[in-house]
Amino acid sequence: MTLPTADAPAPLLSVRGLEVTFGDNAEPVLHDVSFDIRPGERVAIVGQSGSGKSTIIGSILRLLPGDGHITGGSILLGNDDLATASEQHMRSVRGRRIGLVPQDPASNLNPSMRVGAQIADALAASGHRNGADVEKRVVELMTEAGIPEAKRRAKQYPHEFSGGMRQRVLIAIALSRQPELLIADEPTSALDVTVQRQILNHLQTLVDAHGTSLLFITHDLGVAADRTDRIIVMSEGRIVEVGTPAEILLNPQEDYTKRLVAAAPTAVAAVRVAAGSSTVKTGPILEVSHLVKEFKIRGQRGSILRAVDDVSFSVERGTTTAIVGESGSGKTTVARIILGLESATSGTALVDGEGITASRGQQRRALRRRVQPVFQDPYGSLDPTYSIEKLIDEPLRIFKVGDRRSRQDRVAELLDQVALPRTVAQRRPNELSGGQRQRVAIARALALEPELLICDEAVSALDVLVQEQILTLLADLQSNLGLSYLFITHDLAVVRQIAHNVVVMKSGEVMEEGATDAVFRSPSSGYTRELLSAIPGASLVS
Amino acid sequence: MTVVEVRNPGLGSARGRVWRSLLKSPLGLTGGIMLAIVVVLGLLAPLIAPYGPAEVHFDAPFQQPGTVGYILGTDDLGRDIFSRMLFGIRVSLQVGIMSVVLAVVVGTPLGLLAGYWRGLDGVISRLTDVTLAFPFLIIAVGLSAISGPSLTNAAIALGIAQIPTMIRVVRGETLRIKETDFVLGAKTMDASGVRIIFSHILPNAVSAIIVQATVIMPVAVIGEALLSFLGLGIQPPTPSLGIMLSDAQQYISRAPTAAIFPGLAIVLICLGFNLFGDALRDALDPTNSSRK
Amino acid sequence: MLNYLVTRLWQSVVTLILASIVVFLGVRQLPGDPALAMAGEEATPERVEAIREQLGLNESLITQYLKFVGNMLRGDFGQSTRTGAQVTDLVAATLPVTLWLSAYAIVVAVVVGVLLGIIAERFRGRWPEWMANALALIGLSVPNFWLGILAILYLAVAFGLFPASGYVPITQDPIQGFYHLTLPAIILGTSLAAVIMRQTRASMIETMKTDFVRTARAKGLSRQRVLVRYGLRNSLIVVVTIIGLQLGGLISGAVVTERIFALPGFGKLTLDAVFTRDYPVIQAVVLLITVGYILINLAVDILYSVINPRIRVGGKS
């Protein structure tokens, strides 16, 4: 724990021994949290979900959700103790002295209020009343936040803005009254990596220009390292370690930090590609050629969106191919076509020479068994009314494989393969953690002994430590069972860890494809280079 | 070395959690007790009631409540109000259950179809719109004009009027569940629509259907009383709380208690269902049970 | 927006046509031969046949339906078999009573319901919320006609606070008119107020939990201001939706309320017609209520789209 030394300037914000509890007799969720932020300093708090990092923000702004309350410690902003300040006093702190850039741009703007009015609201809180003045200032703030045509767009509603633009509106709101401290709560984790970089750059410029202090909350060690002067690592409501980005990344002291750094895909990518396993058959398991998918745009007669535009690639047996791209790149549509959930407008996706959409009846069912999906959200992909056993043997029942006994044995075997205790068989999904659930989803996908798994963002929803475990499991399964993977992801770091080959997509088209190493070392397309340079933390490692 | 995150440690099945949560809520418990009383009274009416529901005692009209032999007094014909009330509760519950069953049996499949197959959605929406355009009283008016007022007609009118909301609830649930990854997963295994509906969508929609049933029940009980009060529902000599109120209105200033007790019985039934339904909804709401 | 309106209008027309078919077929299910009923018991078969011809009962079903629709569109509902009066005149005389009563009840319900909903949200976990919740539960659980009987007994008869019955046209004497309608309107509005209160409360609580409210408070806005600017607007949308959904219950409630307070409205006309098997009147009543319901719902939906920008301004997403 760093305590202020004699020669350091007086801290702007000083948190001491903060303890927060939800409910009356519950265990505190924050224990003895102490840290300082000096004027103009940029500090990051890094932690996984449930580490208590969001609770710190709620405490500083005194906007804790539900029945959460501060049960100990102090939060000094200058000479004011915010931990005990009155609601009246807090109103003069919020917005004026501390601004907040919240996490999810989709839910943080009032959907039924014009964007300009929501910025004006922030100004009105300070007593700005003159209509023309306010309007002018709103346009100024929006322009400053990087929103083009601010005058026109101020009259629009949030749903008419893209995610990145909404985040810029939120930045405009947070900076509208030039606060001394800006708290950014995972401000870009919901955005694509290139948009994320633009916005973070812009935010940094604005913060630097105004000399504002920054408290940056993130789960991404790479982002924290890129953007701040000091990193506070949190776990389970306690501060684990504090240090400069270089100290934390290159010389972590605590066990937890070491594991976090090792697992951080963005910063120090440990390559974990399974050595090409020795399978009898060779040649591609999946061949996609000249695939096109067009959607009609609703409401506009005749206009057509080419979601997938002449895409070709193949997956070799026993290897992993990743399709990487940002939202709207068409990568998920490709996966859906291969799974037979969507039919292609033209072109083919052949599994071992046969196409799912073209086949019928028995042939189609046989093909289905060989290709199985693993989805992104382990909370949504398992029916909550089923027991784990029923979930895993559902594919066997649908395909009428074996009898009751043999299915039970198979479930036990599958649980072993994904390293879950057999006792979970009788439990239900909501009793398991996210990582455990994803293991169940993998076991279920393996039930029919498929040759190809389509993993659609299969680790994106998981915390980084859990993510690493699942990637290791997938690599083990690949070398043991000779599986092939098609990995759909937006995360280049994950690609580097698991994929033999990579296909880079943008707006429905393939930008580049090739062996992962080659693509990462010498990308041929400009877009790939842009993606690579946008990976947070890259600068520090290379 | 592995990071273990355990959710809801030590808690049993989801069903067990719902029951525990229901019993912990004082309002839900109160509602449950009210319902238990009402159901026991209704079921055992023939055993508990001292007199038959239509038994007249011309020698004892307008007895005060508390009179020996007539706990709650008698009406203008000397009929025992307590006995009539018990049989009235029985009829209320009977009509209520009949209309809930009708709404569930018709509304659930239509809601599933409308939610699952887009092509049917428009057709079913128009049908629900048309049904909504006929308030239950108007359906009852129509049915009694055609085949005379009766218990069955009242239950049918009340049930039909509740079908659209049931469709809406089930359709909404179906739309939500249809988009989940576990349904997508079943589709990649060529599971048929019927299989997906019965093995995934319906089980996940059951709790919403049950909650909606607890909403329909009090509406139907009040509706039955209203129809019977107007002469469009149960016909004498079958006892009904609504008929008792309608009779009592004639001599209200002479014997107000004859109107008060049957009304209280209706309130007891409806309050029971409303309290229980609210607690059930809270218990089933996932955002209430697991807080981060 | 325009697309939405056109679709919505088209749907209403389809619903209207379907509803008129239901009524038309329903009327044909009525027991007894209308020709026989009109001709009287002692009429000769020739006379009955002549009336059948005259009523068009021998024509095809489709021709009869078209004639039926034609008559309705012209406002020709025939004559009451009981009094011989034109049904149109009967409707014109009674409909205003019911419309005033219902409108008054809606206003009472919205004011009381929204106010209690706000109170419940504002004082969460304290006694005003408990009171408001209890009132709403009681409002939902108490049959309004029973409440009406009790109100007459205790408020009107015992204390003379309100007139127990009687109707004064509001256009004639506004003060007396509203005075006579006040108690019936309160009684009729009870359950609607209860539903509105519960939904307003739920929507307010939901809104106050959203991320955008936290963001608004982080701007430095006071809780009250956020409640008014953010919570109330959303609950307005909720209230409009509820009124559309509860209209059927309101109509049923109006009939019984009129009966209890002896108001000469549409409900009385309906009940009298039912008990005297006055089929032309029943047909007119059913059809008018249905058409009215569909039109009001159309209006509600249009209003809804006006206050909800996501429908008003076609979204990209």
Coordinates of C-alpha atoms in Angstrom, one line a residue, chain A residues 276-277 279-286 314-320 351-353 370 451 478 482-485 500:
Chain A
G276 CA -0.9 -30.6 -34.8
S277 CA -2.2 -33.9 -33.5
T279 CA -4.9 -38.0 -37.0
V280 CA -5.2 -40.7 -39.5
K281 CA -7.2 -38.7 -42.0
T282 CA -5.8 -35.5 -43.3
G283 CA -7.2 -32.7 -45.5
P284 CA -9.7 -30.1 -44.6
I285 CA -12.7 -30.9 -42.4
L286 CA -14.4 -27.7 -43.4
S314 CA -10.9 -23.9 -44.9
V315 CA -10.2 -25.7 -41.6
E316 CA -7.6 -28.4 -41.6
R317 CA -8.4 -31.6 -39.6
G318 CA -7.1 -31.4 -36.0
T319 CA -6.3 -27.7 -36.2
T320 CA -7.9 -24.4 -35.1
V351 CA -18.1 -30.4 -43.9
D352 CA -16.0 -33.2 -45.2
G353 CA -17.4 -32.6 -48.6
R370 CA -20.1 -34.1 -36.7
E451 CA -15.2 -33.7 -35.4
Q478 CA -7.8 -31.0 -29.3
G482 CA -8.1 -34.8 -32.6
L483 CA -10.8 -32.1 -32.7
S484 CA -10.9 -29.3 -35.1
Y485 CA -12.1 -25.8 -34.1
H500 CA -3.2 -22.2 -36.1

